Coordinates of C-alpha atoms in Angstrom, one line a residue:
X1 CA 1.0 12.0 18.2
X2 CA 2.6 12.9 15.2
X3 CA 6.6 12.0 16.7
X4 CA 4.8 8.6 17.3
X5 CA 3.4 8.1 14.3
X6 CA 6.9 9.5 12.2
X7 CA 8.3 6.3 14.8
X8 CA 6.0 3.6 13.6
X9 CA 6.3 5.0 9.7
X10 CA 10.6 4.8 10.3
X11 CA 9.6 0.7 11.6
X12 CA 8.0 0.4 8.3
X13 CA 10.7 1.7 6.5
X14 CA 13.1 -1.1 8.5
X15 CA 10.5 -3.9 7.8
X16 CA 10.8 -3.5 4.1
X17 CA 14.2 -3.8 4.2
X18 CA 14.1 -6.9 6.8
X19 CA 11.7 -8.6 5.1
X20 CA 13.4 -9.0 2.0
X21 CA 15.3 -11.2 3.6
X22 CA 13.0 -13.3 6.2
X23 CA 10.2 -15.0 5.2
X24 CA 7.0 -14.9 7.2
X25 CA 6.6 -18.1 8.6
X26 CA 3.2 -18.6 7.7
X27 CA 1.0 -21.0 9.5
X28 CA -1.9 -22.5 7.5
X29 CA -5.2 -23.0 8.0
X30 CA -7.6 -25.6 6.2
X31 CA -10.4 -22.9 5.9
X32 CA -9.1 -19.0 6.4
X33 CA -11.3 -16.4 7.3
X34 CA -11.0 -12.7 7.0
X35 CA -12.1 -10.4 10.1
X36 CA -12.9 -7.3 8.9
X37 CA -13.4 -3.2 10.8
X38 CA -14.5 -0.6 8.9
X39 CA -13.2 2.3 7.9
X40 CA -15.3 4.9 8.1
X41 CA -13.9 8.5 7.0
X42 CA -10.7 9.6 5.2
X43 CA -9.3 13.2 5.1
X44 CA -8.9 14.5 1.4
X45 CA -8.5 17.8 0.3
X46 CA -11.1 20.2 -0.2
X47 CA -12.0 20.2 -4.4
X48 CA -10.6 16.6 -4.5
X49 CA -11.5 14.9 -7.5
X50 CA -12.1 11.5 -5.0
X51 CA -14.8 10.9 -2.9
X52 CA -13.9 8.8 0.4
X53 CA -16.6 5.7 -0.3
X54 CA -15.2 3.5 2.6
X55 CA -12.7 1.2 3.8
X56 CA -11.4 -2.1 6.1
X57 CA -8.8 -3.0 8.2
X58 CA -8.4 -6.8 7.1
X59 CA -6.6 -9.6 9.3
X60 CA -6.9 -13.3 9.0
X61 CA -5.4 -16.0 11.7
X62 CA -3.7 -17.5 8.2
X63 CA -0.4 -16.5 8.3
X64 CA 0.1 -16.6 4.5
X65 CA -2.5 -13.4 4.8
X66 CA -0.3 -10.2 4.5
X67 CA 2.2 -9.3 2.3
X68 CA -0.5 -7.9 -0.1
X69 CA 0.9 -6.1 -3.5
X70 CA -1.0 -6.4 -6.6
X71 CA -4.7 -6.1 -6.6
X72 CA -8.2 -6.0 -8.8
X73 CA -11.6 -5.6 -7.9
X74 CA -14.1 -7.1 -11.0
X75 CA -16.9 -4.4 -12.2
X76 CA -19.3 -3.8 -9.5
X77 CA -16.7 -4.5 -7.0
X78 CA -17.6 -7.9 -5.9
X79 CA -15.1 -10.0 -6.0
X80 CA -11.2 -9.2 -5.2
X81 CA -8.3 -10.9 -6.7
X82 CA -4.8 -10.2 -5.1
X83 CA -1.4 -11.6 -4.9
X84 CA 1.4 -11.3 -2.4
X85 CA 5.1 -10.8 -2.5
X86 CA 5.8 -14.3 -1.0
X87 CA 4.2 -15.8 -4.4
X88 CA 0.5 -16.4 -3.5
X89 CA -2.9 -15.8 -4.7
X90 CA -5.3 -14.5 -2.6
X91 CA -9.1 -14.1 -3.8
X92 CA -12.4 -13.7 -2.0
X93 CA -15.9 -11.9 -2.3
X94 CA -16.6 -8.5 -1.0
X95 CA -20.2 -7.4 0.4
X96 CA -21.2 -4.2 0.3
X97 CA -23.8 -1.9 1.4
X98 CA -26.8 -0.2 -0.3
X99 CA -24.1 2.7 -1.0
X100 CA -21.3 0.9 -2.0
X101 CA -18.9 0.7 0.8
X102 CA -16.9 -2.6 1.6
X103 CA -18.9 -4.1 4.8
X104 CA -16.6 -7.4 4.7
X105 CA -14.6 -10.1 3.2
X106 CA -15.8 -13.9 2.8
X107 CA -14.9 -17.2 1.0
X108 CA -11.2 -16.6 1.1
X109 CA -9.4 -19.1 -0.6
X110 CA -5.7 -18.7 -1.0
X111 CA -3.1 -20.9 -3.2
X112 CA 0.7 -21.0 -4.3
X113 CA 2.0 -19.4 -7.1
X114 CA 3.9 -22.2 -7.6
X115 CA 6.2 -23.4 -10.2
X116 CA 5.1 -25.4 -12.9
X117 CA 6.2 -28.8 -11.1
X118 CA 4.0 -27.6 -8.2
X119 CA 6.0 -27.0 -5.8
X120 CA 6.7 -23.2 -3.9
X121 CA 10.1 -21.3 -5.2
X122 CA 11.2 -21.2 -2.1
X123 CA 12.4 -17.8 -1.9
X124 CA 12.4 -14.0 -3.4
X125 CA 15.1 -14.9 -6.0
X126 CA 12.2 -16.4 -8.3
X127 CA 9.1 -15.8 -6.1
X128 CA 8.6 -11.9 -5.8
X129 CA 5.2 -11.5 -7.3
X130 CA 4.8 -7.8 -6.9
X131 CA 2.1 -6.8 -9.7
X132 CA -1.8 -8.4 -10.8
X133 CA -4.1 -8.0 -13.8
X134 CA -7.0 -10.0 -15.0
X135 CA -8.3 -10.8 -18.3
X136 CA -11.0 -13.2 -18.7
X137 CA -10.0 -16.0 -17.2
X138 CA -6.3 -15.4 -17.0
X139 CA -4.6 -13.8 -14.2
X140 CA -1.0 -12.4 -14.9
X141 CA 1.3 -11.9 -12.3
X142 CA 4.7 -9.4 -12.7
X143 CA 7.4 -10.7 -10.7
X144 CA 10.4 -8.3 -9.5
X145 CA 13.9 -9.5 -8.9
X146 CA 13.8 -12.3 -12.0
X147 CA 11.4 -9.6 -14.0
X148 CA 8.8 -11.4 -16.2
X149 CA 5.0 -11.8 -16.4
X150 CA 3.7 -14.8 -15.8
X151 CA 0.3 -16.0 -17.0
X152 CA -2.0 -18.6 -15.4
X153 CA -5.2 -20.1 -16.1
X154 CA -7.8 -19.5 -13.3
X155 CA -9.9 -23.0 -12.5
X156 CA -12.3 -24.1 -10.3
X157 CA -12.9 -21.7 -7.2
X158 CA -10.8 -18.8 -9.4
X159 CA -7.6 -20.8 -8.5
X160 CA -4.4 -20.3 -10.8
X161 CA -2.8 -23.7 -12.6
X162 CA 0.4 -24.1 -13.5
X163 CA 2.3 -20.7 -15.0
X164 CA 3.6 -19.8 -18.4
X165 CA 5.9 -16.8 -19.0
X166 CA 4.6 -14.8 -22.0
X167 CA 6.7 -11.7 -21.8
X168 CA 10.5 -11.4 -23.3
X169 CA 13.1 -11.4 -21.6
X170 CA 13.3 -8.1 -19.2
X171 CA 17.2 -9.1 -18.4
X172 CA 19.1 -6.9 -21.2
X173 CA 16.9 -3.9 -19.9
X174 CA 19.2 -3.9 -16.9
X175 CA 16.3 -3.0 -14.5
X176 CA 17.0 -2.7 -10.6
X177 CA 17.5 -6.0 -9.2
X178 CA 15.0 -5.0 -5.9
X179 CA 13.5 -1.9 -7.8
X180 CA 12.3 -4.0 -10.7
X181 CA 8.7 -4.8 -11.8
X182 CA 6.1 -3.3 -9.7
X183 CA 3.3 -2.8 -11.8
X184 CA 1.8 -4.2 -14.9
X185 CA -1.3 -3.0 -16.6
X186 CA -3.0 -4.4 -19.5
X187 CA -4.3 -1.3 -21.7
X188 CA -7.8 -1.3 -22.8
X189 CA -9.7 -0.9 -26.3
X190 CA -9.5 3.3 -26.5
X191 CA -5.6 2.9 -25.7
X192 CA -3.0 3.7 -28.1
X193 CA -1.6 0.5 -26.9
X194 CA -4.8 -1.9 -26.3
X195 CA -3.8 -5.7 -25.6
X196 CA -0.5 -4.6 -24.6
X197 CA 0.6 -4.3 -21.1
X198 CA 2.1 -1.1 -19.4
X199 CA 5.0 -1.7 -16.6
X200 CA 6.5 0.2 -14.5
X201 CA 9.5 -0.7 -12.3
X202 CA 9.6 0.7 -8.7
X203 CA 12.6 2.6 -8.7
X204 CA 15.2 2.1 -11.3
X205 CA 15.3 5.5 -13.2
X206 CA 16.6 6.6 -16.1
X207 CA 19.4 9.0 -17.3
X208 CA 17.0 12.1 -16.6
X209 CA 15.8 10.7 -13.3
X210 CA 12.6 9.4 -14.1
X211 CA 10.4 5.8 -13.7
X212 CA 11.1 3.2 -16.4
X213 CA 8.3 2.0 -17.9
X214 CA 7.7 -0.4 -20.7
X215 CA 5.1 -1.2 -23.4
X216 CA 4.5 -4.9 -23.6
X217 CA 4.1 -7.7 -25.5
X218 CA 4.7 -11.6 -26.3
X219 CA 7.6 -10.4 -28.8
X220 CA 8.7 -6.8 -27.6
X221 CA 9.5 -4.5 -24.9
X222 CA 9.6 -1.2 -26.4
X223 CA 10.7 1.5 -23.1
X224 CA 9.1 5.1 -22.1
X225 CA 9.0 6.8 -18.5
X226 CA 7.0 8.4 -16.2
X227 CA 7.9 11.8 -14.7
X228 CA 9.3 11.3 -11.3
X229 CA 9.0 13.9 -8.5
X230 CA 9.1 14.2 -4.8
X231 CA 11.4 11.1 -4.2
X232 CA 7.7 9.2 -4.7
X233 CA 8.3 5.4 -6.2
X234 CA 5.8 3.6 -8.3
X235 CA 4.1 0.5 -6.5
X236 CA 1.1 -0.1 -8.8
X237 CA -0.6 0.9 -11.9
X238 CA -3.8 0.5 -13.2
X239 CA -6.1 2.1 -16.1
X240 CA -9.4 3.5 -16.7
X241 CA -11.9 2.7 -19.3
X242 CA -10.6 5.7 -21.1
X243 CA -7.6 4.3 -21.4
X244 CA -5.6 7.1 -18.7
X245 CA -3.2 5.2 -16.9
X246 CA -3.4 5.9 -12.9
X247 CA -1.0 5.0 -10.5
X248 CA -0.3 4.2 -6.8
X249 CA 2.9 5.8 -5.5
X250 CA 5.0 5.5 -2.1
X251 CA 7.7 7.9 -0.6
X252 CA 9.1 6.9 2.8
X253 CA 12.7 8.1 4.4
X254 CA 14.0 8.8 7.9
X255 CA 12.9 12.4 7.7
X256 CA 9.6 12.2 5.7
X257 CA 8.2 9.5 6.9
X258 CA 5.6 7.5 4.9
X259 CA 2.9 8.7 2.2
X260 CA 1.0 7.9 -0.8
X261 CA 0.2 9.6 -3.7
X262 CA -1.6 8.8 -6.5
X263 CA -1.7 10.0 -10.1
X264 CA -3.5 10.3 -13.6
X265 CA -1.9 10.3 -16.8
X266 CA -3.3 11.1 -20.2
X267 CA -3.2 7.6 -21.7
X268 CA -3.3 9.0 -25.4
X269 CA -0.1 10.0 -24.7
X270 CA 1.9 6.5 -23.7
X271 CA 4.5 5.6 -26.7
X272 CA 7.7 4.4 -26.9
X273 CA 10.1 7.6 -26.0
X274 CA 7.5 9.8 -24.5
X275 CA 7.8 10.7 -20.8
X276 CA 4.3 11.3 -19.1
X277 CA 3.9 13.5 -16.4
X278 CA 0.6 13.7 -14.6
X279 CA -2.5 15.0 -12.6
X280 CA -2.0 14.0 -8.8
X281 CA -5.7 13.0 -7.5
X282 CA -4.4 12.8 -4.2
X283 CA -1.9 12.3 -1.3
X284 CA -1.6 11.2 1.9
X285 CA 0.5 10.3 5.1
X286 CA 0.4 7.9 7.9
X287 CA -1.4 10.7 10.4
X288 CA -4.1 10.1 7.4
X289 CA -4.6 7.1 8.6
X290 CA -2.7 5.0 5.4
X291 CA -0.3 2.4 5.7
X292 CA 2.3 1.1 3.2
X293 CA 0.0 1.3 0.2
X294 CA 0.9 -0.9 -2.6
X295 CA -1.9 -2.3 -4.5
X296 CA -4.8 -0.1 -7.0
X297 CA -7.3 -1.2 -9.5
X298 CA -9.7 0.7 -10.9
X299 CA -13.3 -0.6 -11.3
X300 CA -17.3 0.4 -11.8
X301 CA -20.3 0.4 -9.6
X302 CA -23.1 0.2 -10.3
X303 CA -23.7 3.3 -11.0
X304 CA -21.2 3.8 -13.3
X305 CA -18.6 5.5 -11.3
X306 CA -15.3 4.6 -11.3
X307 CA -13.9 3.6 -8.3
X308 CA -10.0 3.2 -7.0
X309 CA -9.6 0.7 -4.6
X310 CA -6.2 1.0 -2.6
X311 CA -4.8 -1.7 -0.6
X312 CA -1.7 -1.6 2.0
X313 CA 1.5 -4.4 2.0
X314 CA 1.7 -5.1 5.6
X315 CA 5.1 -7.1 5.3
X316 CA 3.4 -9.6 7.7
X317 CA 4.8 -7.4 10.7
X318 CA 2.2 -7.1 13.6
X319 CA 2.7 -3.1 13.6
X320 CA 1.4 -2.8 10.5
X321 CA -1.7 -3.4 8.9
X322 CA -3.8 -4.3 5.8
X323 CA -6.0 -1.6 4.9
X324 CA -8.5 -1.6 2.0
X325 CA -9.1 2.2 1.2
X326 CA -11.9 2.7 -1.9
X327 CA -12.5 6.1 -3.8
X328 CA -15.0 7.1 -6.2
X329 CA -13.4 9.5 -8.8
X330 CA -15.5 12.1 -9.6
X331 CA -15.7 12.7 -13.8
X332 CA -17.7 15.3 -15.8
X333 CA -20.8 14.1 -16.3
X334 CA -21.4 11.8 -13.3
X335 CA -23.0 11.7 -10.4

């Protein structure tokens, strides 16, 4: 089982790679629906600091469904927001039961990232959204390849208008061309950098090896990094109320296969120069039962607790899947 499953994760591996080049062909539907299965139990280690809450297996007979790699769940875990890396916004309600757990997806509605003329970029060059947050109103969207964040204005049904680029240029930083942008988080009031966003590029490391990250604004980029280890790459980023940064991470080779890992960082700590190194909550490979994990956002029930909600890129290939994997971290103080 395992020598099967080392198989599919190698496929994966080759899909990336492939689809960077092909598109997915998607066929559209005029009103897309989202068939859900739950997930029902998840192995973590024993004196995790998660708690396994629940989880879906997500498909959709709209082909532009897939390809999911930024993500945010709003407090009490209601609605999701998502983007994919062919440049389109996904977003949708989530019910729940009495304790918490995803039962299903409804009211999908799904719409181009477009340019500002309308129209689709028509490729990766311009159109790799990789990276979501939320604020109010306004999504913002990282892009890799071309590296910026975009803003747009959300409208009627929570769809995005036309966008406007609002950080510097990321060009002189000299970041990866297919490594770049992968993350973006916008730090909250109790961090040292509130308003600003954190981002973190998937793999373009520095002198000593480790993840280039950068401190945000409309007028400066000011770099630090995040201790690399284990041949793991960053694919998201998210923070807590706290203002700790947390982040989703992805290792996959011919001889390791595929896992996920994902880590805390003392938030107090980001400035420009410093190198974080962190707390890993947890890890995990495909005999876990993950897939190629790329999106995380941190939210609150309502009961207070946070939650991390992981969700997988399936690179619109049918051996793969998209997988919605939710975790309550357990904090001092909470029940």
């Amino acid at each position: 089982m395992k020598r099967k499953l080392r198989i599919l994760a190698l496929a994966g591996c080759a899909a990336l790679a492939l689809h960077a080049v092909m598109g997915s062909g998607a066929a559209q539907v005029a009103n897309p629906q989202v068939i859900s299965s739950r997930i029902s139990s998840f192995p973590l280690a024993e004196g995790s600091p998660l708690t396994f809450v629940g989880g879906l297996k997500l498909t959709s007979e709209d082909g532009r469904f897939g390809g999911i790699s930024g993500l945010r769940l709003s407090d009490n875990g209601s609605r999701i927001d998502m983007v994919t890396d062919e440049a389109n916004w996904m977003t949708a309600e989530v019910q729940r039961n009495t304790g918490g757990a995803a039962t299903g997806i409804s009211n999908l509605r799904i719409k181009c990232l477009c340019k500002t003329d309308g129209t689709p970029y028509g490729g990766k060059h311009w159109g790799d959204s990789e990276a979501l947050e939320i604020s109010g109103s306004t999504a913002y969207v990282g892009f890799e390849r071309l590296n910026r964040i975009n803003a747009y204005d959300l409208g009627e049904n929570r769809l995005p208008g036309k966008p406007r680029t609002i950080s510097p240029p990321f060009k002189p930083l000299r970041i990866a061309y297919n490594e770049g942008l992968e993350s973006i988080a916008l730090a909250p009031k109790a961090s040292p950098v509130a308003g600003k966003f954190v981002a973190i590029a998937e793999h373009s490391p520095n002198a000593s090896g480790d993840h280039r990250a950068f401190i945000v604004d409309q007028k400066n980029i000011r770099e630090f990094s995040i201790k690399a280890s284990d041949e793991f790459w960053v694919t998201d980023a998210t923070f807590l109320e706290n203002g700790d940064l947390v982040i989703l991470e992805r290792r996959f080779g011919w001889s390791i296969g595929l896992d996920m890992r994902i880590r805390r960082f003392d938030g107090s700590k980001i400035a420009p120069g410093a190198t974080l190194d962190g707390e890993v909550l947890m890890q995990a490979s495909l005999t876990d039962g993950i897939d190629n994990m790329e999106g995380i956002s941190a939210w609150t029930n309502g009961r207070g607790q946070t939650v991390l909600s992981v969700i997988s890129d399936d690179n619109f290939k049918s051996f793969q899947r998209t997988i919605l994997l939710e975790f309550v971290l357990n904090e001092k103080g909470q029940s």
